[in-house]
mmCIF file of C-alpha atoms in Angstrom:
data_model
loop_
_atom_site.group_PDB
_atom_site.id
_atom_site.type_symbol
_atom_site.label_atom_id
_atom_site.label_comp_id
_atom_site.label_asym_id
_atom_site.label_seq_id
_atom_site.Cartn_x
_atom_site.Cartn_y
_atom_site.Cartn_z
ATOM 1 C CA UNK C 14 -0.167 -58.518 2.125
ATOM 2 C CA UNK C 15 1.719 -56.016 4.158
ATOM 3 C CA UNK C 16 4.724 -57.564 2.999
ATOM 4 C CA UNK C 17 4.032 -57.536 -0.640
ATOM 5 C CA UNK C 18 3.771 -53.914 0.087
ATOM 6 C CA UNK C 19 6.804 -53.138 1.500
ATOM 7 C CA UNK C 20 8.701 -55.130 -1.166
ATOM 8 C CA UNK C 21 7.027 -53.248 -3.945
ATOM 9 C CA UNK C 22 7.933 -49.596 -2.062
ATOM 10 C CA UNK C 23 11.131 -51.027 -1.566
ATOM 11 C CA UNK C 24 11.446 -52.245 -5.769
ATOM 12 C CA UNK C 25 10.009 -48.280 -6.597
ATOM 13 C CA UNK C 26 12.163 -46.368 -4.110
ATOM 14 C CA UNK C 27 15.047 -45.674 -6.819
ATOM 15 C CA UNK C 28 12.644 -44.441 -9.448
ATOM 16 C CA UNK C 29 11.107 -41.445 -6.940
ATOM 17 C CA UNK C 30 13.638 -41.384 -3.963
ATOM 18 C CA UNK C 31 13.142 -39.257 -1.001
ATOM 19 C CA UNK C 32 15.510 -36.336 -1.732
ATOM 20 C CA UNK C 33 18.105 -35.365 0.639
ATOM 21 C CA UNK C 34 16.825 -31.566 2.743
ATOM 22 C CA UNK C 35 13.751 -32.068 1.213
ATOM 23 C CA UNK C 36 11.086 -29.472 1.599
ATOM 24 C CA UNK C 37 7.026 -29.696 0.026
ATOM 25 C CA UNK C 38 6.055 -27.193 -2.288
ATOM 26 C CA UNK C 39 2.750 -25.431 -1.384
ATOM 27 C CA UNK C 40 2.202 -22.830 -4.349
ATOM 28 C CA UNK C 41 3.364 -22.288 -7.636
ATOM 29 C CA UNK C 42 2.438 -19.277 -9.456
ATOM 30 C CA UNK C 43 3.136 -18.333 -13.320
ATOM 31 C CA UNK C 44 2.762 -15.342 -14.187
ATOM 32 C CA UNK C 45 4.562 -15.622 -17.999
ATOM 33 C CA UNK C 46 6.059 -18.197 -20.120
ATOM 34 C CA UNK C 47 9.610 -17.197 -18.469
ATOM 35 C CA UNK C 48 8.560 -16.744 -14.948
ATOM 36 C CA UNK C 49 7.020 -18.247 -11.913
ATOM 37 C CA UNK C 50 7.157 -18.270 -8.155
ATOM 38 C CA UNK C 51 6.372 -20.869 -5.541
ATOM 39 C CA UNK C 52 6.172 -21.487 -1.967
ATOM 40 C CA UNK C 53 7.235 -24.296 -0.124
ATOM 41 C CA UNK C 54 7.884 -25.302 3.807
ATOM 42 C CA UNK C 55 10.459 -23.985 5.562
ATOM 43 C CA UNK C 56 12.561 -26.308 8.018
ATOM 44 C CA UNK C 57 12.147 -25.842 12.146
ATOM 45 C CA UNK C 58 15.603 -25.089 12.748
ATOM 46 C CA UNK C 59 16.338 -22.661 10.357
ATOM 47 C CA UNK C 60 17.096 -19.212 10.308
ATOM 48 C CA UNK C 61 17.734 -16.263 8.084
ATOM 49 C CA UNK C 62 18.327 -12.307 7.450
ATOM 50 C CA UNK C 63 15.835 -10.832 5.085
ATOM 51 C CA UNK C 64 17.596 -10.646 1.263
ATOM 52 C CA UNK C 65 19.657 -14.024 1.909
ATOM 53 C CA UNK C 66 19.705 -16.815 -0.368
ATOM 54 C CA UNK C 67 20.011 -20.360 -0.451
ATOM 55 C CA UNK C 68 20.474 -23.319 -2.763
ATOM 56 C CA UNK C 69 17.631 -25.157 -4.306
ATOM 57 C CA UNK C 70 17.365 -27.644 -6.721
ATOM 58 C CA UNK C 71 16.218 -30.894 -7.877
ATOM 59 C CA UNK C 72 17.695 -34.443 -9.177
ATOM 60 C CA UNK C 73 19.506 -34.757 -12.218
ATOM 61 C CA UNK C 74 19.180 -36.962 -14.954
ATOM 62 C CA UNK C 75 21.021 -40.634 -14.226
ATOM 63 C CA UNK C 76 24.631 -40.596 -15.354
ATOM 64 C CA UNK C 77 24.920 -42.289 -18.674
ATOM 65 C CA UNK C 78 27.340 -44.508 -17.838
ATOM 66 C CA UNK C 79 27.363 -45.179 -14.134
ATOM 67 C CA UNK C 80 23.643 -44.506 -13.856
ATOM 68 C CA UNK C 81 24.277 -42.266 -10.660
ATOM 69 C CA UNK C 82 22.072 -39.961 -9.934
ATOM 70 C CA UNK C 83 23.247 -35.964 -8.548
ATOM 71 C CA UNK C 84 21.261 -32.894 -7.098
ATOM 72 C CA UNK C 85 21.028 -30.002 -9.441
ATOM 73 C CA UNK C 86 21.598 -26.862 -7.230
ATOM 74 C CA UNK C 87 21.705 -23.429 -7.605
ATOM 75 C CA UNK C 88 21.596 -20.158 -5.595
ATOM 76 C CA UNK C 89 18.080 -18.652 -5.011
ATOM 77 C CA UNK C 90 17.095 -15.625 -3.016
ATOM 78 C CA UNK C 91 14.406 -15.941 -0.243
ATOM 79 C CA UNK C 92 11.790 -13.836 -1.560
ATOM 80 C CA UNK C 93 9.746 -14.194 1.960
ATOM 81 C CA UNK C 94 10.817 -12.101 4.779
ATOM 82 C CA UNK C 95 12.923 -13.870 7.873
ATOM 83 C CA UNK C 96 9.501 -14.218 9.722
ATOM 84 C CA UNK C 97 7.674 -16.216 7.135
ATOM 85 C CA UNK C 98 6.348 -19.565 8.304
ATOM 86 C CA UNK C 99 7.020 -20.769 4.777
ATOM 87 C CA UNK C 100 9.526 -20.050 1.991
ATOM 88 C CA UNK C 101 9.059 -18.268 -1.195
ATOM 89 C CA UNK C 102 11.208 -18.216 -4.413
ATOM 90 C CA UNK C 103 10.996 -16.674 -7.745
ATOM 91 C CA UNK C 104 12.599 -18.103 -11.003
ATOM 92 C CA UNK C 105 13.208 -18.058 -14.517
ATOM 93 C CA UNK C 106 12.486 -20.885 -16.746
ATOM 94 C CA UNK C 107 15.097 -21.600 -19.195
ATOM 95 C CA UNK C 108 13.946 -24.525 -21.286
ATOM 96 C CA UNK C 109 17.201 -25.973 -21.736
ATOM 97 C CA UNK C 110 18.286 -25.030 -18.286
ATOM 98 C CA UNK C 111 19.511 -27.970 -16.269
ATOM 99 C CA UNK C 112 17.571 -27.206 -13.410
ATOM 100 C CA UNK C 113 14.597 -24.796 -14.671
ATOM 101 C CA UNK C 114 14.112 -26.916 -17.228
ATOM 102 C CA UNK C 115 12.516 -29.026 -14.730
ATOM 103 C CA UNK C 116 11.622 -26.677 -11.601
ATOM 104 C CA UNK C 117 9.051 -24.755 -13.891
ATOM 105 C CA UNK C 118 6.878 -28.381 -14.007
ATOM 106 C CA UNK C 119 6.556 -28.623 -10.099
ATOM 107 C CA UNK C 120 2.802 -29.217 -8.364
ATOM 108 C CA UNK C 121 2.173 -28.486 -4.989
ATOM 109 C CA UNK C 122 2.878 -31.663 -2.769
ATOM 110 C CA UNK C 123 6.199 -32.226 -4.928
ATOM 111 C CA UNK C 124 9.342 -32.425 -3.045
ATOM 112 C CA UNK C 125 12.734 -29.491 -4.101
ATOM 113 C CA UNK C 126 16.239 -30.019 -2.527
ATOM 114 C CA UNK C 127 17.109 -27.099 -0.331
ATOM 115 C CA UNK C 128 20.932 -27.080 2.008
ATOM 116 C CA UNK C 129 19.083 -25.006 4.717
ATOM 117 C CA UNK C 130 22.335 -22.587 5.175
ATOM 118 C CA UNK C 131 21.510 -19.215 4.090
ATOM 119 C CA UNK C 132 23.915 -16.356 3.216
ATOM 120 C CA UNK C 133 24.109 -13.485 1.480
ATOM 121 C CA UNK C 134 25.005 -9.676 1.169
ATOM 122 C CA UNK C 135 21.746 -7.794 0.313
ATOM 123 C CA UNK C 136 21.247 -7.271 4.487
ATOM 124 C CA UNK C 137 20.523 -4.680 6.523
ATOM 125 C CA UNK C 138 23.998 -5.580 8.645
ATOM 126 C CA UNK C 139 25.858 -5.011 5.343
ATOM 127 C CA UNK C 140 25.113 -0.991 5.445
ATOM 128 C CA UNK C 141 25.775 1.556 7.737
ATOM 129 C CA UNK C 142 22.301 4.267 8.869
ATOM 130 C CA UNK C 143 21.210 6.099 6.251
ATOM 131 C CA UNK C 144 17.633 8.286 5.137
ATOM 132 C CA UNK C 145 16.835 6.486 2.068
ATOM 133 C CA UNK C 146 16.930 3.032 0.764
ATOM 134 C CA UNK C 147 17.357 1.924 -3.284
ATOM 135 C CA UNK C 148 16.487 -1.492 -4.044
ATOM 136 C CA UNK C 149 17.913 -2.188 -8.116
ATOM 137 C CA UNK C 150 16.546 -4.955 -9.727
ATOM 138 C CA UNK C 151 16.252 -6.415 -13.181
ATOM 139 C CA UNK C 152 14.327 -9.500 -13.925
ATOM 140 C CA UNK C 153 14.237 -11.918 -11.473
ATOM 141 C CA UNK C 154 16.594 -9.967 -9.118
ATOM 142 C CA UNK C 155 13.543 -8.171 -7.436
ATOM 143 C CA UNK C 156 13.153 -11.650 -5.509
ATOM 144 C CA UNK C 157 15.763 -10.383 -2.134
ATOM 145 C CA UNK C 158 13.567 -7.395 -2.566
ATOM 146 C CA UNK C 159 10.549 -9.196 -2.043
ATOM 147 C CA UNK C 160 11.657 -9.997 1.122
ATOM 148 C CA UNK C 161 12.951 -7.142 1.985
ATOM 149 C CA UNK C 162 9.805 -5.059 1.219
ATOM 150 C CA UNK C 163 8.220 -7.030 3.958
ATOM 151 C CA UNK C 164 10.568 -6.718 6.303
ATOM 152 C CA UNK C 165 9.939 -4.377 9.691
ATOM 153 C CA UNK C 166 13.308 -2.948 10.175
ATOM 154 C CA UNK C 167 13.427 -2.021 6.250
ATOM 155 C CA UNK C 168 10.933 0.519 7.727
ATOM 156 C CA UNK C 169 12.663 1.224 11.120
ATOM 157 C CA UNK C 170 16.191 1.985 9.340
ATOM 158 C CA UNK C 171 14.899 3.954 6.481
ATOM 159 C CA UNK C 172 12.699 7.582 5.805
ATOM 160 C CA UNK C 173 11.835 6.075 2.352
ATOM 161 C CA UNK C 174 12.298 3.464 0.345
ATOM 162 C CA UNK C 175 12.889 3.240 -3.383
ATOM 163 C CA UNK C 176 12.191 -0.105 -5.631
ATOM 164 C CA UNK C 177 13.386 0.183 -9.054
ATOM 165 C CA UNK C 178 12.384 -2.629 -11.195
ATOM 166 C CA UNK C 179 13.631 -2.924 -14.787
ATOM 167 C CA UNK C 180 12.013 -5.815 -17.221
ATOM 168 C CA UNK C 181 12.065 -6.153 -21.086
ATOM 169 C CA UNK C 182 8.349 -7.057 -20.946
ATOM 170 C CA UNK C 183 5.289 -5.449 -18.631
ATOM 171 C CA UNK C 184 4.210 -9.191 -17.800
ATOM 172 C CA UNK C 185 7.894 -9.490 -16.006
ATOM 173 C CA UNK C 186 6.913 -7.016 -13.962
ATOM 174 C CA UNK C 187 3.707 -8.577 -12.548
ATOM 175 C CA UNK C 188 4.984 -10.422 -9.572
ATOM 176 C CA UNK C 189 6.935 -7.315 -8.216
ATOM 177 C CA UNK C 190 3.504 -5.084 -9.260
ATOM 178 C CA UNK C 191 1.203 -7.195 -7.050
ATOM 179 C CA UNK C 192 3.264 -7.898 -4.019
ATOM 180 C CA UNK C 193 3.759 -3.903 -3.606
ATOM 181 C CA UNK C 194 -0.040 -3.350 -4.277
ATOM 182 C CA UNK C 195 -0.381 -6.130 -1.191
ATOM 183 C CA UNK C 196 1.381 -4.508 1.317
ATOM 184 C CA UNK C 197 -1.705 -1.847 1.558
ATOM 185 C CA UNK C 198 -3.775 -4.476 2.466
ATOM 186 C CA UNK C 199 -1.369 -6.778 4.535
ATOM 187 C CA UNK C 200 -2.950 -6.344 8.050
ATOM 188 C CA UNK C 201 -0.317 -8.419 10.075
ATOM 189 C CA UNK C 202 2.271 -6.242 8.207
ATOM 190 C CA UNK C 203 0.400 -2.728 8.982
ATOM 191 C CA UNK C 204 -0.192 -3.842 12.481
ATOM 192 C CA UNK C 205 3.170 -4.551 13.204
ATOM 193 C CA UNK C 206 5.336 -2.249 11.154
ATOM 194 C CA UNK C 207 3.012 0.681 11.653
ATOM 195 C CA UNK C 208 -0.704 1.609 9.896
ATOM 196 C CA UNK C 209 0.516 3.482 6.108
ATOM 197 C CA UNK C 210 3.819 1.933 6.542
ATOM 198 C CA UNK C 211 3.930 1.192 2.631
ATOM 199 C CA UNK C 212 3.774 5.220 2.081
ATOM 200 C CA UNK C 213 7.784 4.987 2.398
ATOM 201 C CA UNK C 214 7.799 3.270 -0.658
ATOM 202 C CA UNK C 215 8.069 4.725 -4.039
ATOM 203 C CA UNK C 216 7.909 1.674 -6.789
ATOM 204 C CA UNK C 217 9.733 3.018 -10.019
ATOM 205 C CA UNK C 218 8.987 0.272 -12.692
ATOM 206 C CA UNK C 219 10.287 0.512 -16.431
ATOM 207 C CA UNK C 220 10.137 -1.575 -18.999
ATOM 208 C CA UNK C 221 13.075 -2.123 -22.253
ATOM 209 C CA UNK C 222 11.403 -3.692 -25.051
ATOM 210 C CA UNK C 223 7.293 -3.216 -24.431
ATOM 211 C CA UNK C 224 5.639 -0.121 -24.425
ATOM 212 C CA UNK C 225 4.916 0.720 -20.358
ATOM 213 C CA UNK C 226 4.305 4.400 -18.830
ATOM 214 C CA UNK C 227 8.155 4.485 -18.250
ATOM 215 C CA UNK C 228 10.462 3.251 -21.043
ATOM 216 C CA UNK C 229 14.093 2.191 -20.527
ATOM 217 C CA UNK C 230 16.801 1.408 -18.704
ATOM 218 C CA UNK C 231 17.357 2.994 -15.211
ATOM 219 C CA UNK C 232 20.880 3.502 -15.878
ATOM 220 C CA UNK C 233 20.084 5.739 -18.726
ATOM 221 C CA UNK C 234 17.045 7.124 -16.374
ATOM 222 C CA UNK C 235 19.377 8.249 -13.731
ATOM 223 C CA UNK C 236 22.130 9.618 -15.472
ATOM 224 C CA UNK C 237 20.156 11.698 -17.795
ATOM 225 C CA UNK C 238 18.233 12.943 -13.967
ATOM 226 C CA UNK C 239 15.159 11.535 -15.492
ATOM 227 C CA UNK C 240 14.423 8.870 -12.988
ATOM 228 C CA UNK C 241 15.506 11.382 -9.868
ATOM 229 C CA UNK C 242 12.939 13.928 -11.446
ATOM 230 C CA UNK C 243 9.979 11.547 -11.805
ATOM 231 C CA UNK C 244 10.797 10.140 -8.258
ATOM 232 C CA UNK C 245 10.946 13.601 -7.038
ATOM 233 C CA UNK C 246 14.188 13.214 -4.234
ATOM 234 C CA UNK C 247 17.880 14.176 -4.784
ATOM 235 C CA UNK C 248 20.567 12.528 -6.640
ATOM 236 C CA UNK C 249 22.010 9.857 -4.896
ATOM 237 C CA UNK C 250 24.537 11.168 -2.354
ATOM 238 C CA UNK C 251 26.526 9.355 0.311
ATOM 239 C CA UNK C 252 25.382 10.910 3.042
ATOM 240 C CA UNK C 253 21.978 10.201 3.013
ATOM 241 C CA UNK C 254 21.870 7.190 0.358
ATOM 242 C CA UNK C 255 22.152 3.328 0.729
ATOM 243 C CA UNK C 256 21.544 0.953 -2.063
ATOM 244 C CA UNK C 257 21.296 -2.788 -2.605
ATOM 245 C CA UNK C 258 21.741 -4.068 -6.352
ATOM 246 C CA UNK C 259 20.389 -7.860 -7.715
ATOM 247 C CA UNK C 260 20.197 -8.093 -11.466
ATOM 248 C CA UNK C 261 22.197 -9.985 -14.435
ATOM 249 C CA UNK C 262 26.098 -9.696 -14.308
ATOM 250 C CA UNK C 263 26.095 -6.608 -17.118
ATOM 251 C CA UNK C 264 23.608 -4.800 -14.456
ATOM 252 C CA UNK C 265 25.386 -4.927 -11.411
ATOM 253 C CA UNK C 266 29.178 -3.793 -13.183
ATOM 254 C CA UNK C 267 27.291 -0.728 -14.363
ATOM 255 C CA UNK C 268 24.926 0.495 -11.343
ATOM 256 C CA UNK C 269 28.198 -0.321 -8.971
ATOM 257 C CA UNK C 270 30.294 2.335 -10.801
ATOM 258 C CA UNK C 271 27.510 4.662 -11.067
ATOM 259 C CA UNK C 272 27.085 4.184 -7.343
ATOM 260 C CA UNK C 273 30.934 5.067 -6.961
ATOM 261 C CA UNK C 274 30.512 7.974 -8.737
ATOM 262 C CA UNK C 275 28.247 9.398 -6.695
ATOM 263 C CA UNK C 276 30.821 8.209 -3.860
ATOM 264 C CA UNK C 277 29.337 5.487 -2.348
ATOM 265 C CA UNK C 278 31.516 2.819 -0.879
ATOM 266 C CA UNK C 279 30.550 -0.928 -1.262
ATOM 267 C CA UNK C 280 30.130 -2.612 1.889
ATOM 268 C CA UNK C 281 29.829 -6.185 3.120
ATOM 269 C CA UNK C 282 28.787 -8.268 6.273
ATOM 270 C CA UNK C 283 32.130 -7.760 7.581
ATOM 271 C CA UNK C 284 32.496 -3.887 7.033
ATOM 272 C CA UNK C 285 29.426 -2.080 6.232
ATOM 273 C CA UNK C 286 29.319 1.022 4.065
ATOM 274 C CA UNK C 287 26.871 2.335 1.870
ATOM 275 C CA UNK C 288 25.804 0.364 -0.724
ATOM 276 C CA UNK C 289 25.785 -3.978 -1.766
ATOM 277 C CA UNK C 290 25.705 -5.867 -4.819
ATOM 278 C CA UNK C 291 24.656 -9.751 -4.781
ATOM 279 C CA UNK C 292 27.584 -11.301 -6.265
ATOM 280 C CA UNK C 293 25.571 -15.067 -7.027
ATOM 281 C CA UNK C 294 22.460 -14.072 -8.296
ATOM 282 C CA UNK C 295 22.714 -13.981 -12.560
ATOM 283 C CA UNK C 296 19.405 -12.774 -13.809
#
């Protein structure tokens, strides 16, 4: 009997293999028909800076002709901070995406791909001291953030803290909403950081296309000295001012020469400066 077993796991291994850096998924979240988030475990040996990424992904479809089989993998920021016990990750769902065409479907218990080497350039290493800290973030760019936001020397570094989150819709701005709101609450994160440490944070949402409290792009915001007013601090100014960008393509080109023109310098892991701009996240 045992051997019948083994000869039918054997027969069915193909159909479901075992996929290579595999990692169980614990918790998937949606929050609207474009976006989710889930957990899943994070392996022993590894090791990461808050705002990294790494590549996830899933098997492909079977080659047509040669019936082979190949990983789908792309580049996703860890939206948990460095001390996490599990990994977090927030996506899109493109319905004709190769790969979140089929991530969006995943149960906890299912099995994603993940090469456990993380790197990145939204890091505290990549920026030299500074007063205050801008996080820019469209879409699903908030997820380095994430991290970020719950990370202790964010709050050891920096006098405040500044989020900026713009969406098209105010359900795309849920998942960013509620893990700010959760910080209040978060008693490991108030013990260790510091009781109120969330009062550095100021959490400037706007939406593009759906009528919110705070319409438009920040772009527009800050160069018309709307967004600087309604934040109530200074212009940005490199002396005082460090900044980390994550959004689509179109984003990042424009905030990076605003960020010039208030004469910030773009940094990296090798030579930090004042401000960073995650080159492989596309919103």
């Amino acid at each position: 009997m045992t051997h019948m077993t083994e000869q039918t796991l054997v027969k069915e291994a193909p159909v479901k293999p075992h996929l290579p850096d595999a990692q169980t998924v614990t918790e998937v979240k949606h929050y609207t028909d474009r976006l989710f988030s889930f957990r899943c475990t994070r392996p022993e040996t590894m090791r990461f800076r808050s705002g990294e990424f790494v590549m996830i992904g899933l098997m492909g479809d079977p080659d047509e002709k040669t019936g082979k089989v190949k990983p789908l993998l792309r580049a996703y920021s860890i939206a948990s901070p460095s001390w996490d016990e599990e990994l977090e990750f927030y996506s899109i769902k493109v319905q004709d995406g190769p790969l979140t065409s089929k991530l969006q479907h995943i149960q906890p218990g299912d099995e994603i791909i993940m090469r456990p080497k993380p790197v990145g350039t939204l890091v505290h290493d990549a920026l030299i001291p500074g007063k205050r800290l801008w996080f820019f973030a469209t879409g699903t760019g908030f997820a380095p953030f994430a991290s970020l936001l719950r990370e202790p020397q964010t709050y050891e570094d920096y006098d405040e803290v500044i989020i900026t989150h713009t969406c098209r819709e105010v359900g795309e701005l849920t998942y960013g909403r509620d893990l700010i709101e959760s910080l209040k609450t978060d008693e490991l994160l108030n013990d260790v950081i510091g009781e109120g440490f969330w009062k550095k944070i100021k959490y400037y949402p706007t939406t593009t296309r759906e009528e919110s409290p705070k319409m438009g792009r920040i772009t527009d915001l800050m160069r018309s000295g709307e967004a600087f007013t309604d934040l109530g601090v200074p212009q940005i100014n490199p002396e005082t001012d460090r900044a980390m960008v994550c959004g689509n393509l179109a984003f990042n080109l424009e905030i990076k020469e605003m960020l010039e023109g208030y004469g910030l310098e773009e940094g990296a892991n090798s030579k930090p400066a004042q401000y960073v701009v995650e080159k492989a996240f596309l919103d």
